[in-house]
Coordinates of C-alpha atoms in Angstrom, one line a residue:
X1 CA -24.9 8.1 -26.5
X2 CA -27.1 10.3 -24.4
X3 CA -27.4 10.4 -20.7
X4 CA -30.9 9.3 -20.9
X5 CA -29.9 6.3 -23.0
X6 CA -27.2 5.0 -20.8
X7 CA -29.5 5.6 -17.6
X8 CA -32.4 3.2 -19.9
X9 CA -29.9 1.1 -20.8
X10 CA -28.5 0.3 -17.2
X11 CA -32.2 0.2 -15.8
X12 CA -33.5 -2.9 -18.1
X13 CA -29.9 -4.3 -17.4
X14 CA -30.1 -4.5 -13.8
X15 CA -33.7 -6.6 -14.4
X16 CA -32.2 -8.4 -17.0
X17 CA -29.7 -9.8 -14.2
X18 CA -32.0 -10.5 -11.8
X19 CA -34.6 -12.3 -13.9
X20 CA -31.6 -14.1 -14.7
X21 CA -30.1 -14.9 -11.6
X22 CA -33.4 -16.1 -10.4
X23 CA -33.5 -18.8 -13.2
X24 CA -29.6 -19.6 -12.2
X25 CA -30.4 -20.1 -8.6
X26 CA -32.0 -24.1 -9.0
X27 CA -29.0 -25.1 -11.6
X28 CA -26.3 -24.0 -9.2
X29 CA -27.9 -25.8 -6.3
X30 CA -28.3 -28.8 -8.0
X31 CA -24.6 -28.9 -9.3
X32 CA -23.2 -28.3 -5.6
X33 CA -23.1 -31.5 -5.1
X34 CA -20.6 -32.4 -8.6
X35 CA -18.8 -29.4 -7.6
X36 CA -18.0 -30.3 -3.7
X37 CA -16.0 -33.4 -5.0
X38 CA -13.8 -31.5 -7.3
X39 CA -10.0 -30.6 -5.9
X40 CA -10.0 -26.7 -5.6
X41 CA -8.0 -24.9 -8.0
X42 CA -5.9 -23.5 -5.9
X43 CA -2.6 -24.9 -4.3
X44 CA -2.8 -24.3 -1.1
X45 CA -6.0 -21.9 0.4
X46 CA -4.5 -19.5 3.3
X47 CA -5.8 -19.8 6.7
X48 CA -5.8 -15.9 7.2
X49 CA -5.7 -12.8 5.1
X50 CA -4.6 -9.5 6.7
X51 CA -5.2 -6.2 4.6
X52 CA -2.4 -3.6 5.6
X53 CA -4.5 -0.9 3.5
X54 CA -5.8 2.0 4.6
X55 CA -9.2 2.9 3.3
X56 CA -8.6 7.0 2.6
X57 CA -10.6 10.5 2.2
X58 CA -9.4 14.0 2.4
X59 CA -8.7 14.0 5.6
X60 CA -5.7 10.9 5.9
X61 CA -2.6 12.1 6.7
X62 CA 0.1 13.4 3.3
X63 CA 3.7 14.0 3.2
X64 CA 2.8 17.8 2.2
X65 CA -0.3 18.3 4.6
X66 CA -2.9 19.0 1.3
X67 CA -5.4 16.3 0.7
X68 CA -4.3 13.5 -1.5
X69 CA -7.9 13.1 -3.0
X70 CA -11.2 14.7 -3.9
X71 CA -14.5 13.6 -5.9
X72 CA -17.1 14.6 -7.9
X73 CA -20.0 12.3 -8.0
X74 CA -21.0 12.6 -11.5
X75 CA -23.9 9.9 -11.1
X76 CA -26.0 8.8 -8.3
X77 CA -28.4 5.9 -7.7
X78 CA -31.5 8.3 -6.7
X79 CA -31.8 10.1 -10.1
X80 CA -29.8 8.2 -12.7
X81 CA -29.9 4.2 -11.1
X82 CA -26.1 4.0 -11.4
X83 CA -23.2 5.5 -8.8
X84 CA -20.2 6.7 -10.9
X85 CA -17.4 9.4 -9.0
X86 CA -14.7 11.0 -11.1
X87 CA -11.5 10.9 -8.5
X88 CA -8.5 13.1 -8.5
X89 CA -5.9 11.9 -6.8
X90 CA -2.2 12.4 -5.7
X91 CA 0.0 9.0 -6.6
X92 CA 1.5 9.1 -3.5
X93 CA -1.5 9.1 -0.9
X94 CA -2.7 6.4 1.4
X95 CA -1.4 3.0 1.4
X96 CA 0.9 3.3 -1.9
X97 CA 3.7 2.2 -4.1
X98 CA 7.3 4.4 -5.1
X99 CA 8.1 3.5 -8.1
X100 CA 11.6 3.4 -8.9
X101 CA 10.8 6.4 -11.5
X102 CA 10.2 8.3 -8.0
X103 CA 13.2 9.3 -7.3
X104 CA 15.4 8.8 -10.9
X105 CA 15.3 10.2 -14.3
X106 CA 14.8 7.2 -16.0
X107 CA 13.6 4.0 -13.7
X108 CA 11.0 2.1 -14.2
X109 CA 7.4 3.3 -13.7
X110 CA 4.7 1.6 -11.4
X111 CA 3.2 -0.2 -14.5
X112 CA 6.7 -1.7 -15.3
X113 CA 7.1 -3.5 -11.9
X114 CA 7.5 -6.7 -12.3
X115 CA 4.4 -9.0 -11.6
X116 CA 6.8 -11.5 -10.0
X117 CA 7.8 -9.0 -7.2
X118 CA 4.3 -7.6 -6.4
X119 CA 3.8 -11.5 -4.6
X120 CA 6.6 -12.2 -2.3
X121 CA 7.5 -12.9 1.1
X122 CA 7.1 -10.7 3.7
X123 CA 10.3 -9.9 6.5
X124 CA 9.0 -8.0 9.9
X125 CA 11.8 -5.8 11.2
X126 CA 9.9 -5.0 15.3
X127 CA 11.1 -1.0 16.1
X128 CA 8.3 -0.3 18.4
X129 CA 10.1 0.0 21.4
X130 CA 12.5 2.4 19.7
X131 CA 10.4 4.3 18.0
X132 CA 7.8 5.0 20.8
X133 CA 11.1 6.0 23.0
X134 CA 12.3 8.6 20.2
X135 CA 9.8 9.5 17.5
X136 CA 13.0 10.0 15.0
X137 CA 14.7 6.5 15.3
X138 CA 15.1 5.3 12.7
X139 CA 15.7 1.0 11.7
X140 CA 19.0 0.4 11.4
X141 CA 21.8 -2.5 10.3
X142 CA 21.3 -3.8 14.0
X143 CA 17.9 -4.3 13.9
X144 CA 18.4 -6.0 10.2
X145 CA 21.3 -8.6 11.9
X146 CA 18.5 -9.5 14.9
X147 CA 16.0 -10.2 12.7
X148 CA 18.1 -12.0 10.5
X149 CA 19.8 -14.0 13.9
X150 CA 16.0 -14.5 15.2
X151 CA 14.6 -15.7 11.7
X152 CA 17.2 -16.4 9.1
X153 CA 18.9 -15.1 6.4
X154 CA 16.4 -12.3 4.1
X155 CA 14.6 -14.3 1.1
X156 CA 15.0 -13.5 -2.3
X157 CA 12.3 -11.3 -3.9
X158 CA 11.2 -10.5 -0.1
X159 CA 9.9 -7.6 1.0
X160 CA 11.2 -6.0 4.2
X161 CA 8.8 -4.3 6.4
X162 CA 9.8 -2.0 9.2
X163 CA 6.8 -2.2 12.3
X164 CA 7.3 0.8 14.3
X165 CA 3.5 1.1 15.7
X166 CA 3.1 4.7 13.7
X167 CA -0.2 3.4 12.8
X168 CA -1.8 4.5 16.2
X169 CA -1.3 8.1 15.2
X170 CA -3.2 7.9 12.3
X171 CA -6.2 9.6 13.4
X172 CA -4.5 13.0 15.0
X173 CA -1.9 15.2 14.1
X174 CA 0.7 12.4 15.8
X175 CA 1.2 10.7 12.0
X176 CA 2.7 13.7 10.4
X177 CA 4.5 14.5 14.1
X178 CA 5.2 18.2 12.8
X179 CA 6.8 20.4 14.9
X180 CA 6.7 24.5 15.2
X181 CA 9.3 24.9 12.2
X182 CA 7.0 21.9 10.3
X183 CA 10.3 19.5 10.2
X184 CA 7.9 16.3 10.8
X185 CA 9.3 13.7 12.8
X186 CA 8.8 9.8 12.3
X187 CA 10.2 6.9 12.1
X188 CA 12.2 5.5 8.8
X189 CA 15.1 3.2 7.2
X190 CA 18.6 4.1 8.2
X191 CA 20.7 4.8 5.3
X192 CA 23.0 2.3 6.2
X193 CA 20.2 -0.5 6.5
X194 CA 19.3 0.0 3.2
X195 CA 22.7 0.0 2.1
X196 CA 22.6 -3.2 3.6
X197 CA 19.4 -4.5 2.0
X198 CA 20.7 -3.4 -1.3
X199 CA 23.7 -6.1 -0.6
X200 CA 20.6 -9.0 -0.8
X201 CA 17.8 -9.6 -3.4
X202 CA 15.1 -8.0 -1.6
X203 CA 12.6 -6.3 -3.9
X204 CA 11.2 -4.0 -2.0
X205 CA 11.2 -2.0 1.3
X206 CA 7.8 -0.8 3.2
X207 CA 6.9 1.0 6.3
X208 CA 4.1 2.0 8.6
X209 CA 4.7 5.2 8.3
X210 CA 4.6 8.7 5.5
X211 CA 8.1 8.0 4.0
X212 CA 10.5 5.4 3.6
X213 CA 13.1 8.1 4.8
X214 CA 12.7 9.1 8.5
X215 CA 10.2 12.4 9.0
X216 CA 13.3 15.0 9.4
X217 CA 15.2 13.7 6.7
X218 CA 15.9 16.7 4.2
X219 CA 18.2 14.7 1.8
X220 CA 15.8 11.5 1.5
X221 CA 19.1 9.0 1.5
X222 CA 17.0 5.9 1.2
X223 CA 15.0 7.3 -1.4
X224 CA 17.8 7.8 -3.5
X225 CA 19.4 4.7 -2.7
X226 CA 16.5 2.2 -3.1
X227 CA 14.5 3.2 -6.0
X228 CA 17.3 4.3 -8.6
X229 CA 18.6 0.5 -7.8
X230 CA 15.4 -0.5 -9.5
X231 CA 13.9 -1.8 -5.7
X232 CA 10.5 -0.4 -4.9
X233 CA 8.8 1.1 -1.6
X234 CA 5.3 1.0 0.3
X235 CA 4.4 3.6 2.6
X236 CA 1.7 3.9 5.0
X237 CA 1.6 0.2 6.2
X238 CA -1.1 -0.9 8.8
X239 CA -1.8 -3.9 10.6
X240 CA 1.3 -5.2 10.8
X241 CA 1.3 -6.3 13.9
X242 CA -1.6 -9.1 13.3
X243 CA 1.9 -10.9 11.6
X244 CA 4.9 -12.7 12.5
X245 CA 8.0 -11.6 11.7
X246 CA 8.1 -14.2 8.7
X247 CA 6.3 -16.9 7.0
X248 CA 3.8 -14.5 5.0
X249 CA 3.4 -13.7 1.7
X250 CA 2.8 -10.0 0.4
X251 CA 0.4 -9.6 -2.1
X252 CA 0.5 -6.0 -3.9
X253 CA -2.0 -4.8 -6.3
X254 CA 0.0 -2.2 -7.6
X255 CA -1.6 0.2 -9.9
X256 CA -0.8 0.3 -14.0
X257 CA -1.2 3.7 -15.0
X258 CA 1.4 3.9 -17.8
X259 CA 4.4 6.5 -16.8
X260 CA 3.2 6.6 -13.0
X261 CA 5.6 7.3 -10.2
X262 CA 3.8 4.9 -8.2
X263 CA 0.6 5.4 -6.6
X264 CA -2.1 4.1 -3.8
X265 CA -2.2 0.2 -4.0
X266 CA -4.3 -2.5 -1.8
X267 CA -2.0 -4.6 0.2
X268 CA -2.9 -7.9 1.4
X269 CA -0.7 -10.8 3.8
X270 CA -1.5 -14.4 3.0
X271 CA -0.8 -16.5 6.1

């Protein structure tokens, strides 16, 4: 189809819908009233949603420094009465998922996640004070036993979130924390925590910050750890401090392009 036709085609569309939604307007008014003494279809409604998403351009903070996404608007509204971009994009920019076929030769790919461990509870492990003390600390088996003391034991399917308050850096060089040699320098999970997590049936690990492994790490021991054992990660949390340290729900909306290593997802916490 030509250009010209689809731009046509959109145009008497777009009246189509409105002529339509005009005529739409009196029957849904008139059925409120049937409709407000129905039970809602869902179980239980949450009394807050917090998105721990970044919204991204060229200029958020990457692993490697390059920006993780550019456009090409194709389309615009002024001459052909639609928007359309074509995006390229790295998988592992912004708020995003490692797939287990990250870091192994043969694990599963972000489209082969399991739908039943992209909703799941959400565990708050609190390094702040740590962390804004010593930019490499890094959350350890201690700060996985005090969480565990404070809140109980880790839930099945959970995920496990560390909060070390990276997100304030976001704007300025501070996220990527590199020094004169470029070894960055943030906070991550200790080897030996995620050892630990490994021993439960958490299904996933996340953190407000570029890598799961902390910034100087040159042998990414987590990484190797975590997603060969078929667990997944979540880097570049935010907001995590709107949320107790358990009692909500993660809700991932993981990306499904077949063979993907992972790649930028929207996050949301049900409370």
């Amino acid at each position: 189809m030509c250009h010209a036709c689809v731009i046509d085609s959109v145009k008497r569309a777009m009246i189509s819908r409105r002529d339509l939604f005009r005529g739409a307007v009196a029957g849904t008014a008139a059925a409120a009233a049937g409709i407000a003494g129905t039970t809602s279809a869902f179980a239980a409604t949450p009394s807050k949603v917090v998105d721990l998403t970044y919204g991204y351009d060229e200029s958020f903070p990457t692993y490697f420094g390059a920006p993780g996404i550019s456009s090409d608007q194709r389309f615009n509204f002024a001459e052909h009465g639609f928007n359309l971009k074509v995006l390229t994009v790295n998988e592992h920019t912004g708020t995003h998922l490692d797939a287990p076929l990250h870091f192994s030769a043969d694990g599963a790919s972000v489209d082969q996640i399991a739908v039943e461990n992209l909703v799941l509870p959400l565990c708050i492990v609190d390094i702040r004070e740590k962390a804004a003390a010593n930019a490499d600390a890094e959350l350890t088996p201690d700060d996985l036993k005090a969480w565990i003391s404070a809140n109980g034991p880790i839930p099945d399917g959970a995920c496990v979130a560390m909060n070390s308050g990276w997100q304030d850096r976001v704007s300025g060089d501070g996220f990527r924390n590199a020094d004169s040699d470029g070894v960055m320098h943030f906070p991550g999970f200790h080897i030996e925590a995620t050892q630990m997590l490994l021993e439960t049936n958490a299904a996933a690990i996340g953190v407000d910050t570029l890598s799961l492994d902390y910034g100087k790490s040159g042998d990414f021991k987590t990484h190797y750890a975590w997603l060969p054992a078929g667990r997944y990660g979540i880097e570049n949390l935010k907001s995590l401090d709107q949320l107790p340290a358990s009692g909500a729900t993660l809700v991932v909306g993981a990306p499904t392009h077949k063979g993907g290593t992972g790649g930028p997802a929207r996050v949301l916490a049900l409370l």
